PDB file of C-alpha atoms in Angstrom:
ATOM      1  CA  UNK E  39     -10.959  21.554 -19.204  1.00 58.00           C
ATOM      2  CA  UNK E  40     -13.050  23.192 -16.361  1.00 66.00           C
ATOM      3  CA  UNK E  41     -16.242  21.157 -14.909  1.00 67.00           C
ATOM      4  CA  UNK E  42     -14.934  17.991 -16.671  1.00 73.00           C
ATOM      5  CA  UNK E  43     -14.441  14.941 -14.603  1.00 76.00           C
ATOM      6  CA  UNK E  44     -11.908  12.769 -14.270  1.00 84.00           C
ATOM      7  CA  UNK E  45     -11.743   9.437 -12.714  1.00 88.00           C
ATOM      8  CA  UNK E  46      -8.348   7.685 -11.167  1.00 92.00           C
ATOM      9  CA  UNK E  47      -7.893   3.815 -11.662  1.00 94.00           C
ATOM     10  CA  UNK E  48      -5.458   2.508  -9.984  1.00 97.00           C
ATOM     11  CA  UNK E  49      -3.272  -0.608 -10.109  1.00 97.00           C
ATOM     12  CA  UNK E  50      -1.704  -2.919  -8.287  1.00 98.00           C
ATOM     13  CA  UNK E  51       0.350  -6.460  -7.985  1.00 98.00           C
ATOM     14  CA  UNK E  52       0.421  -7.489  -4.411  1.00 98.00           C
ATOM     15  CA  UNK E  53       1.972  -9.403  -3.088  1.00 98.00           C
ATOM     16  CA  UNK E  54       5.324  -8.755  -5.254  1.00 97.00           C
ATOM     17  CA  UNK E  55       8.405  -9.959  -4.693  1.00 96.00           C
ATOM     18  CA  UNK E  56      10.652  -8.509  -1.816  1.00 95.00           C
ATOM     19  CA  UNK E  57      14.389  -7.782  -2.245  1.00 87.00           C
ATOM     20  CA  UNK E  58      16.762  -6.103  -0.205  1.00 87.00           C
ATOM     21  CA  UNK E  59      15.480  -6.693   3.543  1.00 91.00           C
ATOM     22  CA  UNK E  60      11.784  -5.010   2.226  1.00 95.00           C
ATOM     23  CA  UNK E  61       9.050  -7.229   4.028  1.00 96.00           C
ATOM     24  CA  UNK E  62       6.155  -7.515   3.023  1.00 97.00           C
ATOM     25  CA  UNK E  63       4.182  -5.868   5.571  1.00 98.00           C
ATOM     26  CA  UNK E  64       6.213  -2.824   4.741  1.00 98.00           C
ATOM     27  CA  UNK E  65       4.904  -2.940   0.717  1.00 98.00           C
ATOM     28  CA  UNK E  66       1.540  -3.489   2.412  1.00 99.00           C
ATOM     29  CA  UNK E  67       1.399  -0.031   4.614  1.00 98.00           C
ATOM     30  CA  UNK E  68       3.162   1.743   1.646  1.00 98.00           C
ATOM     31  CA  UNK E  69       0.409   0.270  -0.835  1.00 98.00           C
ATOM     32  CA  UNK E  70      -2.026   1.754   1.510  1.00 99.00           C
ATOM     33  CA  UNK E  71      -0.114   5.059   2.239  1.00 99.00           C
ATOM     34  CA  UNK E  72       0.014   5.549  -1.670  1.00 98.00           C
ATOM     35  CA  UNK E  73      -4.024   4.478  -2.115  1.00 98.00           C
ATOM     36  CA  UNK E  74      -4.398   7.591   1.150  1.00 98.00           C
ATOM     37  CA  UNK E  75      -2.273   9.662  -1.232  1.00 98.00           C
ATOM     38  CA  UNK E  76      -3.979   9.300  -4.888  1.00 96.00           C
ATOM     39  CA  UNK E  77      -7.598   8.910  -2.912  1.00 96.00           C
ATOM     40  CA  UNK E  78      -8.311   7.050  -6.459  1.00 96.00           C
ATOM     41  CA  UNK E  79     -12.055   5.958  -7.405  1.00 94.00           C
ATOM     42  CA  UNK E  80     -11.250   2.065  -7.706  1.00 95.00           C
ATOM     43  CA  UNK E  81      -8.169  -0.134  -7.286  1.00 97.00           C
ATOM     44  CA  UNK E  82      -7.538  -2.946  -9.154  1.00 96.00           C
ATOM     45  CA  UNK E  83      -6.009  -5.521  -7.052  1.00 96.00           C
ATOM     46  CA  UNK E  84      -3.744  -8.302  -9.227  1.00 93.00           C
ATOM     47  CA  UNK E  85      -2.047 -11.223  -7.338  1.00 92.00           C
ATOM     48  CA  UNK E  86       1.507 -11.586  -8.794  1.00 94.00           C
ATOM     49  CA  UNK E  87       1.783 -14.128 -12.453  1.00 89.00           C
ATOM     50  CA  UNK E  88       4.622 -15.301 -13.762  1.00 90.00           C
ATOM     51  CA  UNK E  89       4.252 -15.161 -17.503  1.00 88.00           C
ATOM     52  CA  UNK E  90       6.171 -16.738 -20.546  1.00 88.00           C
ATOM     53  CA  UNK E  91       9.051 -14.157 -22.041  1.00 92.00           C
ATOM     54  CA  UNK E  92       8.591 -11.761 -18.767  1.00 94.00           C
ATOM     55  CA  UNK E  93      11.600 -11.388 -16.357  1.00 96.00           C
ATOM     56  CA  UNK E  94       9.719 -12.895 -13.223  1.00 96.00           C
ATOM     57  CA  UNK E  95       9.752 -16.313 -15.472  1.00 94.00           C
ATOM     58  CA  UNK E  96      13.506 -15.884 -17.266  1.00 95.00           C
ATOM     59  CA  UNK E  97      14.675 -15.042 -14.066  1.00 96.00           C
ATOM     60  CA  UNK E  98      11.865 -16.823 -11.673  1.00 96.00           C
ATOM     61  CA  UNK E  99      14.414 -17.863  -8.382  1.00 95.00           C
ATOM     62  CA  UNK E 100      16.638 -14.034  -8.187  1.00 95.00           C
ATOM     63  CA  UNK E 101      12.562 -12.739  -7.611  1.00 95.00           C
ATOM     64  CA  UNK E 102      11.877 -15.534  -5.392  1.00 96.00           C
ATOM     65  CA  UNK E 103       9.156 -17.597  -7.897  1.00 96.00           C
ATOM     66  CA  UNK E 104       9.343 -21.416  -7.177  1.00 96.00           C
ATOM     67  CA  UNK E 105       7.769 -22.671 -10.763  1.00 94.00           C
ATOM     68  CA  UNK E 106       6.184 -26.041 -10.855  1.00 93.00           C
ATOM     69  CA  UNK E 107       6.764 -28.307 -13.989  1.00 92.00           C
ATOM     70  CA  UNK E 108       3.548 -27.857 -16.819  1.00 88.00           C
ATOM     71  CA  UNK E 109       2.777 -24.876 -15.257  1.00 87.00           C
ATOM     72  CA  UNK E 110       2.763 -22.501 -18.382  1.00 85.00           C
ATOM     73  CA  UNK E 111       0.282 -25.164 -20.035  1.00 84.00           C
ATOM     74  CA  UNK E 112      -1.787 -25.350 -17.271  1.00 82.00           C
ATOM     75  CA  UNK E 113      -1.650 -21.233 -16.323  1.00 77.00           C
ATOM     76  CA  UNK E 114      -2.534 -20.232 -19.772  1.00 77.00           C
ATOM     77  CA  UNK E 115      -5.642 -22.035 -19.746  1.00 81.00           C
ATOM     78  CA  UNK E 116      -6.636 -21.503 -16.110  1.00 75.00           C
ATOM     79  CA  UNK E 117      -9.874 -20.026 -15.416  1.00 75.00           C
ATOM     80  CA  UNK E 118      -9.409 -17.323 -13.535  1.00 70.00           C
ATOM     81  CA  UNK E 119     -12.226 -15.219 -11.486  1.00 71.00           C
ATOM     82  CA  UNK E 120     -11.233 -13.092  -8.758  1.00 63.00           C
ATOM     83  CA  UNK E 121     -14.457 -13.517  -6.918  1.00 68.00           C
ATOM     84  CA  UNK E 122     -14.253 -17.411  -6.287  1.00 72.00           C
ATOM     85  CA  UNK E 123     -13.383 -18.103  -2.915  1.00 75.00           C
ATOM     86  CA  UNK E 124      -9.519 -19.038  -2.865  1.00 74.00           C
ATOM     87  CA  UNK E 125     -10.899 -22.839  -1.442  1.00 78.00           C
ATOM     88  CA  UNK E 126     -12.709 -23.240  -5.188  1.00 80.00           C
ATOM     89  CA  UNK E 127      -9.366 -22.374  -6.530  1.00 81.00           C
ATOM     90  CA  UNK E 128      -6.772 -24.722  -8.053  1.00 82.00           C
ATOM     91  CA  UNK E 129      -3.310 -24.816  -6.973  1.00 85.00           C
ATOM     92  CA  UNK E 130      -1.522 -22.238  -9.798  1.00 84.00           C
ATOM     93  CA  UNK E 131       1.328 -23.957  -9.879  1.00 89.00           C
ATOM     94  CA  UNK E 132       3.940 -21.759  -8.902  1.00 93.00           C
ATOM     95  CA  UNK E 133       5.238 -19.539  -5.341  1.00 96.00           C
ATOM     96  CA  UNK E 134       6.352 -16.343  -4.651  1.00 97.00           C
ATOM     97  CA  UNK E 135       9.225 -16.197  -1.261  1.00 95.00           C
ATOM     98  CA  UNK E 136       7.169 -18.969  -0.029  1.00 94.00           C
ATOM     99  CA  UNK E 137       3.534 -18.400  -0.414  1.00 96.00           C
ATOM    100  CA  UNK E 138       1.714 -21.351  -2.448  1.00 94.00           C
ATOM    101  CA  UNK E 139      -1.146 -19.780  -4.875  1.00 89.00           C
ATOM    102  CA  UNK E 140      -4.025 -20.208  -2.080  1.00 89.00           C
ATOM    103  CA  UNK E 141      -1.670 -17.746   0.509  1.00 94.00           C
ATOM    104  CA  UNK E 142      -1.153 -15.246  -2.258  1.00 94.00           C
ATOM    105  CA  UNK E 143      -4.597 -14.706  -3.166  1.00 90.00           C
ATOM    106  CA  UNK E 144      -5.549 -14.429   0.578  1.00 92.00           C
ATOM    107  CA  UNK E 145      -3.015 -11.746   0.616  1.00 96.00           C
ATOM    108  CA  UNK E 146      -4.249  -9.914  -2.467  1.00 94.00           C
ATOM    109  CA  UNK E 147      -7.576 -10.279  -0.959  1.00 93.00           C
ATOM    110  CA  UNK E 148      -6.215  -8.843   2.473  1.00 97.00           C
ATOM    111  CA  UNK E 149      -5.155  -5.646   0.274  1.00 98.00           C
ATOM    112  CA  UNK E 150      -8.651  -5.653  -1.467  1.00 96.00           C
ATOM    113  CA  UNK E 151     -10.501  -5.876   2.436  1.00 96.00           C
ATOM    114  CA  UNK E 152      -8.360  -3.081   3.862  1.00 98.00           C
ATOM    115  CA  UNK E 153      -8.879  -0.749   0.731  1.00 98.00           C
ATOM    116  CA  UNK E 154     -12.676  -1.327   0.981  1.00 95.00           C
ATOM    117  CA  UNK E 155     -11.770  -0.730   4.479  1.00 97.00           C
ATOM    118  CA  UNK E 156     -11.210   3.191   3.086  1.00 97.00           C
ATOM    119  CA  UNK E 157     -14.392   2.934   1.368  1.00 95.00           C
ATOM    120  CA  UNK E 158     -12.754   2.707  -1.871  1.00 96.00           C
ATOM    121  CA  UNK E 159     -14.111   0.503  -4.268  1.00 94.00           C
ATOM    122  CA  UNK E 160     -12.017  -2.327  -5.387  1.00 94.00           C
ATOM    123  CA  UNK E 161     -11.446  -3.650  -9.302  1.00 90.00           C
ATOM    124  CA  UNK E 162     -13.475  -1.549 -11.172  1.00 92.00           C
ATOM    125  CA  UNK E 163     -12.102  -1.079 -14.527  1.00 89.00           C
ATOM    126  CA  UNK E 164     -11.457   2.487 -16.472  1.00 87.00           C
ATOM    127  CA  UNK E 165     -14.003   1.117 -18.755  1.00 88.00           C
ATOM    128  CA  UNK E 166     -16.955   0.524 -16.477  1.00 88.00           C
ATOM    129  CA  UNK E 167     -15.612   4.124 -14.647  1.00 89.00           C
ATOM    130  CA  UNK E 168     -16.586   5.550 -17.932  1.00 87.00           C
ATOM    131  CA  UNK E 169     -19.827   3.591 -18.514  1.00 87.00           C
ATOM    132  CA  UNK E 170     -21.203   4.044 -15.277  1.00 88.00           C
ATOM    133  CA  UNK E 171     -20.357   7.958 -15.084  1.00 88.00           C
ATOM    134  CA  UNK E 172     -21.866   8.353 -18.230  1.00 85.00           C
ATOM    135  CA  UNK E 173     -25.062   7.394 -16.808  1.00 89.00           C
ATOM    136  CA  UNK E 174     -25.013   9.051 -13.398  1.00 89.00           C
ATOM    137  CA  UNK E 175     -22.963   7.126 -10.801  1.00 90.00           C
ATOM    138  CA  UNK E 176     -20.530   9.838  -9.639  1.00 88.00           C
ATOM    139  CA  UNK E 177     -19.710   8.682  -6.227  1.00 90.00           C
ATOM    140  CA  UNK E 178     -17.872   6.020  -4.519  1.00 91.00           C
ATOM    141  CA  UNK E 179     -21.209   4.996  -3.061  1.00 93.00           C
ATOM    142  CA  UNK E 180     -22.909   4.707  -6.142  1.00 93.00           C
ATOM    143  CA  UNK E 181     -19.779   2.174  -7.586  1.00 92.00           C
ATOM    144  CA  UNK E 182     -19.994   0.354  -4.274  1.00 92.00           C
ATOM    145  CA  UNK E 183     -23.502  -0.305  -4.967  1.00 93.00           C
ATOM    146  CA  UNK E 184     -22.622  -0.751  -8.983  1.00 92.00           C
ATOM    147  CA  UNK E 185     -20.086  -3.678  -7.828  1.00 90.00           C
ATOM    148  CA  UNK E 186     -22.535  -5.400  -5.611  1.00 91.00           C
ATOM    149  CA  UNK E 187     -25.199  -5.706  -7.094  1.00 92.00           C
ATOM    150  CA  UNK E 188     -23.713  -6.689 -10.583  1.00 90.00           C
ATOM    151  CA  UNK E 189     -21.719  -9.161  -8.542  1.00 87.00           C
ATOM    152  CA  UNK E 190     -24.602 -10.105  -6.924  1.00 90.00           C
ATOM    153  CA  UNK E 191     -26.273 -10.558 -10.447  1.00 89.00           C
ATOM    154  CA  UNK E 192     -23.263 -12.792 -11.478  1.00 85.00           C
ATOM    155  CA  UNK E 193     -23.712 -15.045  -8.035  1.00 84.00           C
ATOM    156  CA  UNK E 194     -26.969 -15.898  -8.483  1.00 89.00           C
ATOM    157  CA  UNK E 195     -27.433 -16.152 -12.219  1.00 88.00           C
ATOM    158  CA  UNK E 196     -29.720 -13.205 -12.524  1.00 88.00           C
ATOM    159  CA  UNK E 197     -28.615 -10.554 -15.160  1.00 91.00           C
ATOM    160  CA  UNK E 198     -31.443  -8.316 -14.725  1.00 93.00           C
ATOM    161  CA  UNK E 199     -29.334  -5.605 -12.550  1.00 93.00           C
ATOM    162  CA  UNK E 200     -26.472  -6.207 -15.664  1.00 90.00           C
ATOM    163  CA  UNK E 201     -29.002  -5.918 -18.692  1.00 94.00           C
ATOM    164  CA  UNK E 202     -30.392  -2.695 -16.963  1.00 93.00           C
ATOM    165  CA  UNK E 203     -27.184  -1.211 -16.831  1.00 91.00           C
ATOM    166  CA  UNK E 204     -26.522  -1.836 -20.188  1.00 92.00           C
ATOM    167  CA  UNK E 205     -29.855  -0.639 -21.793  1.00 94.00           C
ATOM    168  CA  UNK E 206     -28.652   3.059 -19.510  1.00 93.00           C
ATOM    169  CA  UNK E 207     -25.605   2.461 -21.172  1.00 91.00           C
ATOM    170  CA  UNK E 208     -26.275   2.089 -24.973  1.00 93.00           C
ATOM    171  CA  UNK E 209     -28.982   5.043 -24.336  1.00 94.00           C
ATOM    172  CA  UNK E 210     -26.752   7.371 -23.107  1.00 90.00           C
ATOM    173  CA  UNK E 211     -24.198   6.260 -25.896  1.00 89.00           C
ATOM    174  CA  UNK E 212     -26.893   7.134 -28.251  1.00 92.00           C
ATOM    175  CA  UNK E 213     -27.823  10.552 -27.437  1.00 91.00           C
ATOM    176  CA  UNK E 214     -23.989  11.616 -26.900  1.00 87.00           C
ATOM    177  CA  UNK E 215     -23.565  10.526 -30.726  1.00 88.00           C
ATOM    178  CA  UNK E 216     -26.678  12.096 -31.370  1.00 89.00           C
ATOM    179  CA  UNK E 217     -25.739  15.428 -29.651  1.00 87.00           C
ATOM    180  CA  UNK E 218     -21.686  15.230 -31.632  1.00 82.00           C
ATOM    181  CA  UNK E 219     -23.410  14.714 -35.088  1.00 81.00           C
ATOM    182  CA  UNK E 220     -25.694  17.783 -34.599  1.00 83.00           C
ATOM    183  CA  UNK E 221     -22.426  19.773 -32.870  1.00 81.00           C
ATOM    184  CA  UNK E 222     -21.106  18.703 -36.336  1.00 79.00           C
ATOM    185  CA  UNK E 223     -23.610  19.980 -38.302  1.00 75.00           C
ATOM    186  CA  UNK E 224     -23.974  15.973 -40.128  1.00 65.00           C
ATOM    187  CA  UNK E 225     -27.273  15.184 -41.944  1.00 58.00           C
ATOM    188  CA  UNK E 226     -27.014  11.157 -41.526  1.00 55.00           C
ATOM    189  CA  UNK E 227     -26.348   9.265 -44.556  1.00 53.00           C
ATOM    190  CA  UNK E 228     -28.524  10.252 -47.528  1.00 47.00           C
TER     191      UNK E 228
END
């Protein structure tokens, strides 16, 4: 479809496990090469979880996981926010080839810095990519500024920035179903 957009999310669990002589540096530059490559609109960065029923839990030691005991109990109900400083952060309860949970989120976060780095804005969801198009924010600048100041809104309990965004949001939403029910030809509910 000519003169649509289209916005690229991308992904990512770093660090990951390392097999085969791969260091992790290496993943590192090739997660960068690959974010050069795709030149997406936001990457997500996820540290590495080991879940219940995945293979990095049935099989935690061949991908280098040390698990501690209690640790599903206590990981399913952990309260997780990747803005909190790592310090603020309780120990996860497992490690990945070494790394306790406070090294792994610095590394994530090293990832996140270095993308930003590229001017690339980091964990911005498809949905809010959506939302915030909708309503005008086309560039990398403009979700740059989207992210900080609704994080900025979250830090310091304000939710003015937020509520704003959301009244743009729902008005937009309202006039695109507006404009599809008189595409449609509908008459509204008599």
């Amino acid at each position: 479809n000519a003169g649509k957009s289209c916005k690229i999310g991308l992904s990512l669990i770093y660090p990951c496990p390392v097999t085969g002589g791969v260091t992790l540096e290496e993943v590192f530059r090739e997660n960068i090469s690959l974010i050069k490559s795709v030149n997406p609109d936001t990457v997500i960065v996820n540290p590495p979880g080991v879940f219940p029923k995945t293979q990095w839990m049935e099989r935690a030691q061949d991908y280098g996981f040390s698990i501690k005991p209690g640790f599903v109990a206590k990981f399913m109900s952990y309260e997780y926010s990747i803005y909190k400083p790592t310090e603020l952060w309780e120990d996860l309860g497992y490690s990945l080839q070494g790394m306790d949970s406070f090294a792994l989120l610095k590394e994530a976060g090293r990832l996140r810095k270095e993308i930003l780095n590229l001017g690339i804005p980091t964990d911005i969801s498809d949905e809010y990519l959506m939302m915030t198009e909708a309503i005008g924010y086309k560039t990398r600048q403009d979700l740059l500024k989207f992210k900080s100041l609704s994080l900025l809104d979250i830090m310091s309990g304000s939710s003015r920035y937020i509520k704003n965004i959301v009244r743009q949001i729902n008005e937009r939403s309202r006039e695109m179903a507006s404009q599809e029910s008189e595409e449609r030809g509908d008459r509204g509910l008599a």
